[in-house]
Structure formats: C-alpha cells, structure tokens
Short mmCIF file of C-alpha atoms in Angstrom, two decimals:
data_model
loop_
_atom_site.label_atom_id
_atom_site.label_comp_id
_atom_site.label_asym_id
_atom_site.label_seq_id
_atom_site.Cartn_x
_atom_site.Cartn_y
_atom_site.Cartn_z
CA MET A 1 72.38 -1.55 8.62
CA ASN A 2 74.62 -4.54 9.14
CA ALA A 3 72.84 -7.64 7.87
CA ALA A 4 74.37 -9.66 10.71
CA VAL A 5 72.30 -7.80 13.26
CA VAL A 6 68.90 -7.82 11.55
CA GLU A 7 65.94 -9.68 13.01
CA ARG A 8 62.56 -10.34 11.41
CA ALA A 9 59.54 -10.06 13.72
CA PRO A 10 56.67 -12.53 13.28
CA SER A 11 54.66 -9.77 11.60
CA GLY A 12 57.26 -9.62 8.83
CA LYS A 13 58.67 -6.27 9.93
CA VAL A 14 62.38 -5.81 10.30
CA GLN A 15 63.64 -5.26 13.84
CA GLU A 16 67.09 -4.48 15.20
CA ALA A 17 68.57 -7.49 16.96
CA PRO A 18 71.14 -7.56 19.76
CA SER A 19 74.66 -7.07 18.45
CA SER A 20 76.40 -9.44 20.86
CA ARG A 21 80.06 -10.28 20.37
CA THR A 22 79.13 -13.96 20.30
CA HIS A 23 76.25 -15.29 18.23
CA PRO A 24 75.50 -18.87 19.36
CA SER A 25 74.20 -21.16 16.67
CA VAL A 26 70.92 -23.01 17.24
CA SER A 27 70.83 -25.60 14.48
CA ASP A 28 70.38 -23.54 11.28
CA TRP A 29 68.13 -20.97 12.95
CA ASP A 30 69.28 -17.46 13.87
CA TRP A 31 68.81 -17.40 17.66
CA ARG A 32 67.98 -13.68 17.59
CA ILE A 33 64.72 -14.25 15.67
CA PRO A 34 61.70 -15.44 17.71
CA PRO A 35 60.28 -18.21 15.47
CA SER A 36 56.65 -18.80 14.68
CA ARG A 37 55.26 -22.30 14.29
CA GLY A 38 56.47 -23.80 11.03
CA ASP A 39 59.73 -21.82 10.96
CA THR A 40 61.73 -24.49 12.78
CA ASP A 41 61.32 -27.37 15.23
CA PRO A 42 60.17 -26.97 18.89
CA ALA A 43 63.55 -27.85 20.42
CA THR A 44 65.26 -25.17 18.34
CA ALA A 45 62.56 -22.62 19.19
CA ARG A 46 62.98 -23.23 22.91
CA ARG A 47 66.78 -23.06 22.76
CA ALA A 48 66.66 -19.85 20.70
CA ARG A 49 64.54 -18.22 23.39
CA GLN A 50 67.02 -19.37 26.03
CA PHE A 51 69.85 -17.76 24.05
CA ARG A 52 67.95 -14.48 23.75
CA THR A 53 67.30 -14.46 27.49
CA ARG A 54 70.95 -15.28 28.19
CA TRP A 55 72.08 -12.42 25.97
CA ARG A 56 69.88 -9.91 27.82
CA LEU A 57 71.21 -11.11 31.17
CA SER A 58 74.80 -10.84 29.92
CA ASN A 59 74.33 -7.46 28.21
CA PRO A 60 71.98 -5.48 30.47
CA ASP A 61 73.16 -2.02 29.39
CA GLU A 62 72.80 -2.76 25.68
CA TRP A 63 69.41 -4.37 26.23
CA ARG A 64 68.27 -1.38 28.32
CA GLY A 65 69.36 0.92 25.53
CA GLN A 66 67.19 -0.98 23.06
CA LEU A 67 64.23 -0.74 25.43
CA LYS A 68 64.69 3.01 25.84
CA ALA A 69 64.58 3.41 22.07
CA LEU A 70 60.99 2.09 22.02
CA SER A 71 58.33 4.78 21.68
CA HIS A 72 56.30 3.07 24.43
CA PHE A 73 59.21 2.66 26.88
CA ASP A 74 58.12 2.99 30.52
CA SER A 75 60.94 3.76 32.95
CA ASP A 76 58.81 2.58 35.91
CA TYR A 77 58.07 -0.86 34.46
CA THR A 78 60.14 -3.89 35.45
CA TYR A 79 61.01 -5.45 32.09
CA ASP A 80 61.46 -9.22 32.04
CA GLU A 81 64.57 -10.65 30.43
CA GLY A 82 62.56 -13.70 29.38
CA HIS A 83 60.24 -11.73 27.12
CA GLU A 84 60.37 -9.85 23.84
CA TYR A 85 59.68 -6.11 23.51
CA THR A 86 59.52 -4.54 20.05
CA GLU A 87 57.99 -1.40 18.61
CA ASP A 88 54.96 -3.35 17.39
CA TRP A 89 54.37 -6.19 19.87
CA THR A 90 55.43 -7.84 23.11
CA SER A 91 55.27 -11.33 24.60
CA ASP A 92 54.99 -10.01 28.18
CA PRO A 93 51.37 -10.56 29.34
CA ASP A 94 51.67 -7.85 32.01
CA TYR A 95 53.18 -5.13 29.84
CA PRO A 96 50.53 -2.46 29.10
CA PHE A 97 50.70 -2.71 25.32
CA GLU A 98 47.87 -3.39 22.91
CA HIS A 99 49.45 -5.99 20.60
CA ARG A 100 50.62 -9.09 22.47
CA LEU A 101 51.90 -12.45 21.28
CA GLU A 102 52.23 -15.52 23.49
CA TYR A 103 54.75 -18.32 23.83
CA ASP A 104 53.08 -21.70 23.41
CA LYS A 105 54.29 -24.91 25.06
CA ASP A 106 56.70 -25.58 22.19
CA GLY A 107 58.40 -22.18 22.41
CA PHE A 108 56.74 -20.63 19.35
CA LEU A 109 55.19 -17.17 19.33
CA VAL A 110 51.47 -17.32 18.62
CA PRO A 111 48.69 -14.70 18.66
CA PRO A 112 46.14 -14.93 21.49
CA HIS A 113 43.00 -16.90 20.73
CA SER A 114 40.66 -14.83 18.59
CA TRP A 115 37.84 -15.36 21.10
CA HIS A 116 39.80 -14.07 24.11
CA ALA A 117 39.21 -10.35 23.56
CA ALA A 118 35.62 -10.95 22.46
CA TYR A 119 34.87 -12.94 25.60
CA LEU A 120 36.37 -10.26 27.84
CA THR A 121 33.92 -7.84 26.25
CA THR A 122 31.07 -10.30 26.88
CA ILE A 123 31.96 -10.63 30.57
CA LEU A 124 32.42 -6.88 30.93
CA LEU A 125 28.99 -6.06 29.43
CA VAL A 126 27.25 -8.66 31.59
CA LEU A 127 28.86 -7.42 34.83
CA GLN A 128 28.26 -3.78 33.97
CA GLU A 129 24.55 -4.51 33.63
CA LEU A 130 24.57 -6.59 36.81
CA PHE A 131 26.13 -3.73 38.79
CA ARG A 132 24.15 -1.01 36.98
CA ARG A 133 21.99 -0.28 40.03
CA GLY A 134 24.92 -0.55 42.42
CA LEU A 135 28.15 1.32 42.82
CA ASN A 136 30.66 -1.35 41.81
CA LEU A 137 32.73 -0.57 38.74
CA THR A 138 34.00 -3.24 36.34
CA VAL A 139 37.16 -2.66 34.28
CA SER A 140 38.93 -4.76 31.66
CA GLU A 141 42.68 -5.43 31.79
CA PRO A 142 43.64 -2.74 34.32
CA GLU A 143 47.19 -2.27 35.56
CA LEU A 144 47.26 -3.76 39.07
CA HIS A 145 50.32 -2.49 40.94
CA PHE A 146 51.60 -4.01 44.20
CA ASP A 147 54.66 -3.51 46.38
CA SER A 148 58.00 -5.27 46.07
CA GLU A 149 57.56 -6.88 49.50
CA THR A 150 54.66 -8.88 48.07
CA SER A 151 56.93 -10.00 45.23
CA ARG A 152 59.68 -10.94 47.69
CA VAL A 153 57.36 -13.06 49.82
CA LEU A 154 55.77 -14.79 46.81
CA LEU A 155 59.02 -14.98 44.78
CA LEU A 156 57.48 -13.20 41.80
CA LEU A 157 60.64 -12.54 39.81
CA THR A 158 61.72 -11.78 36.28
CA ASP A 159 64.27 -14.08 34.66
CA GLY A 160 66.90 -11.61 35.87
CA GLY A 161 65.78 -11.91 39.50
CA ASN A 162 64.06 -8.51 39.71
CA PHE A 163 60.83 -8.12 41.64
CA LYS A 164 57.65 -7.99 39.54
CA THR A 165 55.28 -5.30 40.79
CA GLN A 166 52.49 -5.30 38.22
CA VAL A 167 50.00 -7.68 36.59
CA ASN A 168 47.08 -7.12 34.22
CA PRO A 169 43.96 -9.06 35.32
CA ASP A 170 41.50 -9.82 32.53
CA VAL A 171 38.59 -8.28 34.46
CA ALA A 172 38.51 -6.57 37.86
CA VAL A 173 35.50 -5.56 39.95
CA LEU A 174 36.29 -2.50 42.04
CA PRO A 175 34.70 -1.87 45.44
CA ALA A 176 31.74 0.46 45.78
CA GLN A 177 32.64 4.12 46.32
CA ALA A 178 36.37 3.43 45.99
CA ASP A 179 38.51 6.45 45.17
CA TYR A 180 41.02 5.85 42.36
CA ALA A 181 43.14 8.39 40.52
CA GLN A 182 42.56 6.28 37.38
CA HIS A 183 40.24 3.30 37.15
CA ARG A 184 42.53 1.55 34.67
CA VAL A 185 45.58 1.94 36.95
CA LEU A 186 45.10 0.39 40.40
CA ARG A 187 47.90 1.43 42.77
CA THR A 188 47.56 -0.84 45.80
CA ASP A 189 51.24 -0.10 46.43
CA LEU A 190 50.26 3.53 47.07
CA GLY A 191 47.35 2.69 49.35
CA GLU A 192 44.52 2.56 46.82
CA GLU A 193 41.85 -0.04 47.48
CA LYS A 194 42.25 -3.47 45.94
CA PRO A 195 39.62 -5.02 43.66
CA VAL A 196 36.99 -7.14 45.39
CA MET A 197 36.90 -9.66 42.55
CA VAL A 198 39.19 -10.66 39.70
CA ILE A 199 38.31 -12.80 36.66
CA GLU A 200 40.87 -14.54 34.45
CA VAL A 201 39.94 -16.19 31.14
CA VAL A 202 42.28 -19.18 31.10
CA SER A 203 44.14 -20.07 27.90
CA PRO A 204 46.59 -22.93 27.27
CA THR A 205 49.47 -20.44 27.54
CA SER A 206 48.23 -18.86 30.79
CA VAL A 207 46.81 -21.78 32.78
CA GLU A 208 49.89 -22.39 34.96
CA ARG A 209 50.30 -18.70 35.74
CA ASP A 210 46.58 -18.16 36.42
CA ARG A 211 46.44 -21.13 38.80
CA ASP A 212 49.76 -20.54 40.55
CA GLU A 213 51.40 -17.11 40.42
CA LYS A 214 48.22 -15.04 40.15
CA PHE A 215 46.35 -17.39 42.49
CA ARG A 216 48.88 -16.71 45.26
CA LEU A 217 49.15 -13.01 44.42
CA TYR A 218 45.43 -12.24 44.51
CA ALA A 219 45.06 -14.09 47.81
CA ARG A 220 48.01 -12.18 49.27
CA LEU A 221 46.44 -8.88 48.17
CA GLY A 222 43.19 -9.84 49.91
CA ILE A 223 40.96 -9.95 46.83
CA VAL A 224 37.72 -11.54 48.05
CA GLU A 225 36.82 -13.65 45.00
CA TYR A 226 38.83 -15.12 42.14
CA LEU A 227 36.92 -16.55 39.18
CA LEU A 228 38.64 -18.71 36.57
CA VAL A 229 36.86 -19.11 33.22
CA TYR A 230 37.97 -22.05 31.07
CA LEU A 231 37.17 -22.03 27.35
CA GLY A 232 39.55 -24.76 26.15
CA ASP A 233 42.03 -24.41 23.31
CA SER A 234 39.86 -25.01 20.24
CA ASP A 235 39.33 -22.31 17.64
CA ILE A 236 35.64 -22.60 18.46
CA PRO A 237 35.11 -23.24 22.22
CA LEU A 238 33.62 -26.69 22.77
CA GLU A 239 30.79 -27.24 25.21
CA SER A 240 32.79 -29.96 26.98
CA ASP A 241 35.67 -27.52 27.66
CA LEU A 242 33.59 -24.74 29.23
CA ARG A 243 33.99 -24.45 32.98
CA LEU A 244 33.88 -21.94 35.84
CA GLU A 245 35.83 -22.19 39.09
CA MET A 246 35.05 -19.79 41.94
CA PHE A 247 37.58 -19.30 44.74
CA ARG A 248 36.77 -17.29 47.86
CA LEU A 249 39.23 -15.84 50.34
CA GLN A 250 39.24 -17.60 53.71
CA ASP A 251 40.05 -16.25 57.18
CA ASN A 252 43.58 -17.70 56.92
CA GLY A 253 44.31 -15.60 53.82
CA THR A 254 44.15 -18.44 51.29
CA TYR A 255 41.61 -19.31 48.60
CA ALA A 256 39.17 -22.19 48.83
CA LEU A 257 37.19 -23.58 45.90
CA THR A 258 33.56 -22.70 46.64
CA GLY A 259 31.92 -23.51 43.34
CA GLU A 260 32.52 -25.24 40.02
CA ALA A 261 30.20 -25.31 37.02
CA SER A 262 30.47 -26.87 33.57
CA GLY A 263 29.14 -25.40 30.35
CA GLY A 264 27.20 -28.46 29.29
CA PRO A 265 23.95 -30.00 30.49
CA PRO A 266 23.03 -30.03 33.26
CA TYR A 267 23.87 -26.31 33.36
CA ARG A 268 25.07 -25.76 36.90
CA SER A 269 25.98 -22.35 38.28
CA ILE A 270 28.32 -20.88 40.87
CA HIS A 271 27.36 -18.29 43.47
CA SER A 272 29.28 -15.04 43.87
CA GLN A 273 29.05 -13.05 47.10
CA VAL A 274 30.51 -9.99 45.36
CA CYS A 275 27.92 -10.15 42.57
CA GLY A 276 25.15 -11.09 44.99
CA THR A 277 23.83 -13.72 42.61
CA SER A 278 24.73 -16.82 40.60
CA LEU A 279 26.80 -16.97 37.41
CA ARG A 280 26.94 -19.61 34.72
CA ILE A 281 28.63 -20.39 31.40
CA GLY A 282 27.09 -22.05 28.36
CA PRO A 283 27.86 -23.01 24.75
CA PRO A 284 27.72 -20.42 21.96
CA ARG A 285 24.35 -19.89 20.31
CA ASP A 286 26.00 -20.52 16.96
CA LYS A 287 29.50 -21.11 15.60
CA VAL A 288 30.33 -17.43 15.13
CA GLU A 289 29.56 -16.38 18.71
CA VAL A 290 31.49 -16.73 21.94
CA PRO A 291 30.15 -18.84 24.84
CA LEU A 292 27.38 -17.49 27.04
CA PHE A 293 28.17 -15.78 30.33
CA GLN A 294 25.04 -15.09 32.36
CA TRP A 295 23.83 -13.91 35.76
CA TYR A 296 20.58 -14.78 37.49
CA ASP A 297 18.14 -11.91 38.06
CA SER A 298 15.91 -12.97 40.97
CA ASP A 299 13.56 -10.02 40.40
CA GLN A 300 12.81 -11.06 36.82
CA GLU A 301 13.36 -14.76 37.57
CA ARG A 302 15.53 -15.35 34.51
CA TRP A 303 19.14 -15.77 33.39
CA ARG A 304 20.47 -12.60 31.81
CA ASP A 305 23.08 -11.56 29.28
CA THR A 306 23.12 -8.98 26.49
CA PHE A 307 21.32 -11.24 23.98
CA SER A 308 18.60 -12.41 26.38
CA ASP A 309 18.06 -8.81 27.55
CA GLU A 310 17.52 -7.65 23.98
CA ARG A 311 15.10 -10.50 23.35
CA PHE A 312 13.30 -9.86 26.64
CA GLU A 313 13.05 -6.12 26.01
CA GLY A 314 11.80 -6.77 22.49
CA ARG A 315 9.09 -9.11 23.78
CA ALA A 316 8.15 -6.61 26.50
CA GLU A 317 7.94 -3.80 23.94
CA GLY A 318 5.68 -5.93 21.77
CA GLN A 319 3.42 -6.72 24.72
CA LEU A 320 3.26 -3.02 25.62
CA LYS A 321 2.24 -2.03 22.09
CA LEU A 322 -0.45 -4.71 22.03
CA ALA A 323 -1.83 -3.63 25.43
CA LEU A 324 -1.97 0.04 24.37
CA LYS A 325 -3.65 -0.88 21.11
CA MET A 326 -6.37 -2.79 22.96
CA LEU A 327 -6.83 0.00 25.53
CA LYS A 328 -7.35 2.65 22.85
CA HIS A 329 -10.60 0.92 21.89
CA TRP A 330 -12.08 1.66 25.33
CA LEU A 331 -10.29 4.75 26.65
CA PRO A 332 -12.04 8.15 26.48
CA ALA A 333 -10.91 10.43 23.67
CA ASP A 334 -9.09 12.75 26.07
CA ALA A 335 -7.12 9.94 27.79
CA ASP A 336 -3.37 10.50 27.85
CA THR A 337 -2.06 7.25 26.36
CA ASP A 338 1.46 8.68 26.20
CA MET A 339 1.47 8.91 29.99
CA VAL A 340 0.36 5.28 30.24
CA ALA A 341 3.06 4.19 27.79
CA LYS A 342 5.76 6.12 29.65
CA GLN A 343 4.86 4.67 33.05
CA TRP A 344 4.80 1.11 31.77
CA SER A 345 8.03 1.63 29.85
CA ASP A 346 9.76 3.01 32.95
CA THR A 347 8.52 0.15 35.15
CA GLU A 348 7.00 -3.01 33.71
CA LEU A 349 3.74 -4.06 32.17
CA PRO A 350 1.43 -5.05 35.08
CA GLU A 351 0.96 -8.79 35.48
CA ASN A 352 -2.83 -8.31 35.62
CA ILE A 353 -2.98 -6.21 32.44
CA ASP A 354 -5.73 -8.41 30.95
CA ASP A 355 -7.98 -7.76 33.97
CA MET A 356 -7.18 -4.03 33.75
CA ILE A 357 -8.23 -3.86 30.10
CA LEU A 358 -11.52 -5.62 30.89
CA ALA A 359 -12.10 -3.22 33.81
CA VAL A 360 -11.46 -0.18 31.59
CA GLN A 361 -13.86 -1.62 29.02
CA ALA A 362 -16.55 -1.78 31.71
CA ASN A 363 -15.76 1.60 33.32
CA PRO A 364 -13.84 3.78 30.83
CA GLU A 365 -14.23 6.98 32.88
CA GLN A 366 -12.36 5.32 35.76
CA TRP A 367 -9.34 4.50 33.59
CA ARG A 368 -6.87 6.52 35.70
CA THR A 369 -7.71 4.66 38.89
CA ILE A 370 -7.88 1.27 37.18
CA LEU A 371 -4.51 1.73 35.49
CA GLY A 372 -2.89 3.24 38.59
CA MET A 373 -2.31 6.61 36.98
CA ASP A 374 -3.82 8.79 39.72
CA ASP A 375 -0.39 9.50 41.24
CA ASN A 376 0.90 10.78 37.89
CA GLU A 377 -1.83 13.39 37.39
CA ASP A 378 -0.61 16.99 37.68
CA THR A 379 -2.24 19.10 40.40
CA ASN A 380 -1.95 22.87 39.94
CA GLY A 381 1.24 22.40 38.00
CA LEU A 382 2.93 20.51 40.90
CA SER A 383 4.55 17.10 40.57
CA ASP A 384 5.23 14.32 43.04
CA GLY A 385 8.59 13.71 41.34
CA PRO A 386 11.99 15.09 42.31
CA SER A 387 12.26 18.86 42.35
#
C-alpha cells in the first residue's frame, strides 16, 4: 500500500484514505486523518475536517467506491459528506452503526459520554415498566424514516445538498396497537404510524441539533410529545446540570414548552400526557450510578424506578413472610398457607393485615372468610378463574 494514502483511525487501526490528486496541507497535520484531542490544535482539526468534506464533494465517485467497500454499506442510506465512515466507526449520529464517535466543538473526534448508553437503558427500563399494563411499546435508538418532502420543507440536508430521510431518536414511544413491520425500523415514509413521544438525551455535541433540527422535524411529523433530558458535560453528571424539558404539540403544528424540572431540590416534575403521569430526574445515588429517572405511580403513591421497585418489592416480601409466620401460630393444621401466600403475592398485602391476624386468632375456623379466601376455594373441581 502506498504510504502517501494511509490514514490512521482514532482507534489506532490503519484505514485507506482518499487518494486525491491534490493533498492540501493543514499546518503539519495530514488532512486525511481525523485528529483526536491532543494530536493537534483546534484550528487545524477544524480545517482538516473541511478539507476532507471538500474532497468528498469534489470526488463523489471515488468516495462512493470507498463507501461500497464497507461491509456495512447501505445503498438506501443518504451518506453525509461532512461525516466519516470507516469499517470500525462512524461520526454520523443517524447512521445505524454500533460504534460512533462525535465531533466536539473544537473539531476533534471524541467517544460519546460513558453515561449516555447507560442512561438510555435506565429510561427504557423505567418506561417499559410504566407501560407494562398498557399497549405502548418503548424502543431505544430506532431508525425513524421520513419522506424527502419533509426534508425539503425543513431544509434537512447533507453537506452535499442531499435530502436527509432518517434520524435515530434516543428513545421512542410507539402508539398502542400500532402495526410495524419491525419495531426498530419506523417507516413513516411508507405510511407506518409515527411515535407518540420521543426522548433525546442531550449532550454537548448534540444540543444544537436536538433543539433545532430534530425539534422542527418531530413537530412536522406530528409527534405528540418531545422530552429533552439534560445531563451536562461532566464525567459524573452534576445535580445542578440535571434538567427535563417537556414540549407538547399544539394545534398549529408547533411545540410549546409545557413543563421544566431540575434535578436538584426542590425536586419538581413534569407531566406527560402520553405516559399518563409525572416524570422527574434526580442525582445519582452514588458516584458510580447514572442519574435517577422516575415516574409517579398514583396507585402505590410513590415515585418508581428499577431501584425503588426492587427495594419496595423486597420490603413487601419481608412483610408477607412476617404476616404468614404470625398467621401460622393461629391457623388450623389443615389451612392452605400456600394459597394465602399466592394470593397476597399476586395482589398486595391487605392494609388491615394486623386486624386480620387478630381476628384469625380469635376465630381460627373462620380463617377463609376473614382472609378473603372464600372465592379461591375449589368447588367440585371447578374454578372461578379463566378457562
């Protein structure tokens, strides 16, 4: 391989670089190599990116040939001349590829914040539990396709002036009973239903796009709610940086800010019509965890997330074991304690359990009626449950 056309990726791997007839000089840095922070100065990094973009615009056939050589090449995707595409990584936030790098404000390639993926998982788990009894489906980083007319109206263009027709929201809530060919590929351009809610976790490299390009796009598509989650740019999210902004679609087709909540005391919340409840953000429980993301359960009258659910279920299990242990002192020998345990596990421990235990102590033979187990008793082998 000709050494003049070799490029080193930030990972240290060797990549083939464009073999243009002219190789502009950017200070002492090879313009074909996307620099990482510390490799050169910001001005040189920004100019080198401009040169790479200019080369792709001037040599479209050669650039297209390099793209086609990638094992993950997608002939239907609109590649952006302003971004990098290699065998191992890309800088395009909308390209469906696992390993992404980002351009920071100084023009250097940097990995996404380590907490970004972890927080997407946190949000996903919380919303999946919230919608567990309903029919809404929550998906992480789906491909959201839209038509070129939308791009034309909103001027969503690549550096080469081609219409963008795809973005990857961080989290999307799909409408109940919607029919999709694939839940991770949402084809609104082919008539599939749009999400009812989209959530973006804002980073320093995405804030302008999340608040402008995607803001206008999601409103144009008719997505009912748009939630922005701010975590700041520290390695460990600071309480003072945590913030939620809820936008709701208005009758005129634009978004209006309907709620804003910070992650520090006092812990305010925002209401979501799609979720049917309030949401809030809070500081991490310790330095190795991501910030809290919780929803309010009006039935249980508490704020819920995965951690609080585990703690709540553990406390409930302990209370159940204690109640059964106390009952066994007074129940007849032939009493079916497994049936009692199952019913209370499937529902909840009765609020008046103390009174029930005292009543069983006084009238042990009436334990079924006192504990509300009469409906569960088999009669001639028949059951009141589903057949």
